[in-house]
Structure formats: C-alpha cells, structure tokens
Amino acid sequence: MAGPSPSPHKPRRKAKRAVNGESSLSTRRQPSAQTPSFPLEAFLWSARGSVSQWELLPLILMIAGLFRWAAGLWGYSGFEKPPLFGDYEAQRHWMEITTNLPVSQWYFHDLQWWGLDYPPLTAYHSWLCGKIGSLVDPSWFALYASRGLHSPALKIFMRATVVVSEYLIYVPAVVVFVRRFSRLSGVPTWTASVALVAILMQPATILIDHVHFQYNTVMLGFVVASISSMLAGRYLWSAVFFVGALGFKQMALYYAFSVFAYLLGRCAFPVNIPRLVAVGAVTTVSFAILLLPLIVGTLNDVRRGIDARPDLKGHRPPLPLFADLAGNLDTGAFYYPVVEQLVQMLHRVFPFARGLFEDKVANFWCALNVMVKLRKYPSDLLQRGALFATFASIVPPNLILFFRPRKLLLPLAFTTTAWGFFLFSYQVHEKSVLLPLMPMTLLLAGGQGLGKNTRAWVGFANILGCWTMFPLLQRVDLKVPYMVLTLLWAYLLGLPPTSLSAYFQEGSSLWGQWATAFIHGSFYLAMALWHVFEAAVTPPPDKPDLWVVINVGLGAGGFFLCYLWCLGSLVLESGILPKSWGSKRDKTKMQ
C-alpha cells in the first residue's frame, strides 16, 4: 500500500542508482573512462560537469526553436490545393469566425467549410490569435473574403503562433517534467539535459505541428503539466491542467483513465476523503470556468436578439444529439439557447456519425478492414465493438496504476493507455499517434531512459510513427522534411537505420537482446523496402491503395508490439509479480 503523499517541496537529493538495477547513463562508468555512447551525447559532451543547467537550457531551447522554424519554411497541409485546402486553412478559418461572428454562432457557422469541431479552449485560442493577427493585417481574417488566403506574411504569422504557443505551454511543461522525473529516478543533471534535447527534437511532433500545421503541443503541454504536477504531489493543479487539455482537444481523453486511476489511487491508499472531494470540486469548477465564456456569450447574444442559426428560417429541426431531449424542453425558456449551444458543441466534438474511421490509419480496425469490410456492419455494432476492445486494452494498465499509484509508473501507464486508445478506439486519425508517442518519449528522462533497451523501444515507436504518417505528409509534398527530421533524430540517438548502437548491452539477457534486435530490424528493413517499392513501383489498377494498405498493416503490428512492451514493462516496474519473476526492486524508490 502506498504511503501518504510526500510534500511537494523536497530538498535536492544526490543522484542514486536508477530503479531496476540499471544505472543511469552518466553513472555506469568512472568519469575518466567515459566516452559518448551516441551522437547526441557527444554533441553535449563538452558541457558535462563544467556548465550549469541554466547555461545549457537556453542553448537547448534555441536549438529546438531553430529546427522548428526551419521546418516551417516548407509547405503545409492544403498549400495551393483547393477547394478546401487543408488543416492550415481550418486553423486560419477558425481565427476568422471567432473574431468576426457572435459567440453563439461559432459552432453553427457554415459547417461545410471547416466548421469548428474542437472544444472551447481551441476557440478561445483561435480568437486570441485572430485578434493579434488582425492588428497586423485585417485582411488575413476578413469574413468570407479571406478563404484560402496563403500570403507569405500570413504564413509567417501562422507559423509564429504555433512556435509561441508551444514555447508558452509545452516547452516549459517538458522542462519541469524532465527536471522532476530525472531527480525522482536518480538521473544526473547533465544526463537529464541530453534527454530533454531528445524529447524536444521528437520528429513526429515537429512534422505535424510545425510542418503539416496544427497546435497539438498546446494540448500535450497541458497533459505534461498535469503529469508533472502529479510528480510534485500537487493533485489539484494536476486536475486543472488536465481540464485544460480536454478543453483544447478532445483527444486528451486518451489519457483520462490514467489521470482518474492515479488520482483515485492517491485518494484511496490511504483513504483521504478531503483530497477526493477537493479534486472533484476543482475539476468541476475548472470545467465551469472553461464553459463560462461560451455560456455568457450565448446569453448575451440572445439578449441582443442574435440568432445562433440564422441560416434556418421558420422550422428549426432539433440537433442530431438533441432529438429525444428537445421535446421535453421549453424552447422559450432562458436556458434553452445554452442547452442547444452545449449540445451542438458536443455533437461537433464527438463525430460518431462519421463512422468507425474516415481515412486509413495504422490501427487495429483499419488493418482488419483489409480482410473484413467493416463498413457493411451496422454503426451501432462497430461502436460497441470499439468500446469493448478499447476497454479491454486500457483496463489492465489503469488497474495497476490504481492499486500501485507510484510516480515512476506514470509515463508507462499513460503510454500503455494511449496505445490502447489509438489501436482500438473509434474515429482515430493518423496524427493521433502523437498521443502515445509523447509519454513514451518522456521515458527517456527516467533512470533507464538513455540506456539501450528503453532507447531502442522509444526510438522504434517514434520512427515507426513517422513512417505511418508518410502517406499523409506525401499528399502535401512534405517528403523532404519527413526524411530529414526522422533520419536526424535516428542519428542523434544512435538508432537504425543510421546505427545499431542501441542494441546489445552488457548485463542483459542475450536472448532478449537478440529478440529485440531481430524484431526491430525486421520492421526497419520492411520500412526501408516499402519506401523503395512505393517510389519505384506503380500499384496495379485494381489495388490503387496497395502501398498505403501495407503501411497500415505493418504499422498496426508494430504499434501493438509497442503496447505489449509498455504493458509488460509496467507490470514488471509495478512489483505486482512475485519476486521470482524478476529482479528484486527497492520499493522505496518506486514512490
């Protein structure tokens, strides 16, 4: 049973042997005998022991920012591709409608042209960016007239909003997390700095947010801040930050079960009713504050006589999620417009009507669809199947986290849960792979993070994730940044296809090392051959999506292996197995 929550303010502790008997990177050998193990370590070698973290941190942040801005020099989703263009136009359009339309019309306006389909915090973020951009050039966000606009000055502004948003939320959250998690794991400061660079240079995040164009790091930053608050024992702040993540993108639900399991476990072992009540109250209040501008804006529009659905004249059919409820409500009541607004927001945020999947994604359902055409089955049946499979995959890690609410288990539990959602849940997109990749990459900051085994699996997941997104990036002519950023990250961490240094280490099972090398090597070889054939061989006319289908199947198989590795690691780290099943663990370190 876990003891009482420790104070969030702890004195600085000396580096200690990492958990599970494997020492951290910088404590395995005597300093005089140390040599860099992989290129990223070599690049920062001169700063080892002679430069403080506060001198090194600005350099790390400048390097990470430079790569982000340089990646943004390429094109983006939908560049010069009418009629709807792409994600860039969607984000710009949301800035357009939130700054020009009444609040009550945000979720109703012209849904055929990139209708707003994210939670309210995204709308507020779009409003703020749009207001700032309108001060520079009002034509960028002129209603209707600005559709499809892609001037160089606007591109610079839009790229800057992504970088600034990331450096205000995601980057500080990652820096604080690495600092806390590395200390908890007994990792020296310089080794933690190496891990920080590797995390900030994660290629999938840069490719999607800074090249393809999105704001995923805002949501991911709130999640990292929530996990970091758990490490510090600040559970109320953890709840606030996670509500912020859910309020920005509904995909944060991938982590909801892990947040719930850990916080509930901390309230149950030992029983702490005041903490449970406080977490519930803070969560409720945070959601209320999140929705308040939308509710107040809607009521204000009603007072001014503004119709939320001006395109409808006369008969107003009930909203899709509203049919059964609408008949029991007084349409003339003061609360009716608010209920209608919230129902529409939920309908836009959770698009069940779109089906099990819209595009080919490397998850279980798309891979299964190659053999069994799922679209012929009723939507309700598919929804229930996805719900059952998702729960079956996420219950084991969260039961472990509930009964063993230990801080060092958090990244593994979050990763395993997110892999379960990605592989089996409803309406998954290619970019959703960022959600399991984020906490899995955070493992690099742990006691074994830069050791060969963890580095090999984290690297494998990230490179495979980038590879599965290649068809998406190829459609918008982003093959070059894909190749450069993915191979650069592989080189820096000593990963295939640039190096095999992440495999075969002393003190580990030889059979296990050979098995890992064989499995990963088979996938890396298949990915390389796929690129060769995809570029050189035209698929037969009756199978135009052949290469994409192979990408989906191979990617789904690799991701399932990542899920199993994370779940297995979580089981071993939790200590729930008999000691005879693994090495003895110092439970005092598994806080």
Tab-separated table of C-alpha atoms in Angstrom, residues 8 11 30 38 46 89 93 125 128 134 159 172 180 197 217 231 242 268 291 298 367 397 412 437 463 564:
chain	number	residue	atom	x	y	z
A	8	PRO	CA	5.712	18.672	-2.993
A	11	PRO	CA	15.252	19.161	-0.723
A	30	GLN	CA	34.006	6.268	-13.914
A	38	PHE	CA	25.635	8.025	-29.217
A	46	SER	CA	31.775	19.461	-23.579
A	89	GLU	CA	-6.911	26.802	-43.731
A	93	HIS	CA	-10.674	29.947	-40.699
A	125	HIS	CA	-7.050	30.340	-28.591
A	128	LEU	CA	-6.761	35.457	-29.377
A	134	SER	CA	-5.968	41.416	-37.274
A	159	ARG	CA	3.960	29.641	-38.097
A	172	PRO	CA	8.034	24.809	-20.030
A	180	ARG	CA	11.303	16.359	-11.602
A	197	VAL	CA	17.058	17.597	-26.175
A	217	THR	CA	1.554	20.706	-28.463
A	231	LEU	CA	5.102	14.008	-9.578
A	242	PHE	CA	-5.894	18.135	-17.439
A	268	ALA	CA	-7.720	5.546	-1.667
A	291	LEU	CA	-17.503	26.822	-20.495
A	298	THR	CA	-24.682	32.864	-25.883
A	367	ALA	CA	-5.833	-3.284	-40.591
A	397	PRO	CA	-2.635	-0.643	-17.025
A	412	LEU	CA	4.414	3.904	-18.722
A	437	LEU	CA	4.399	8.805	-28.557
A	463	ILE	CA	10.402	6.205	-36.222
A	564	LEU	CA	2.801	-5.062	-25.273
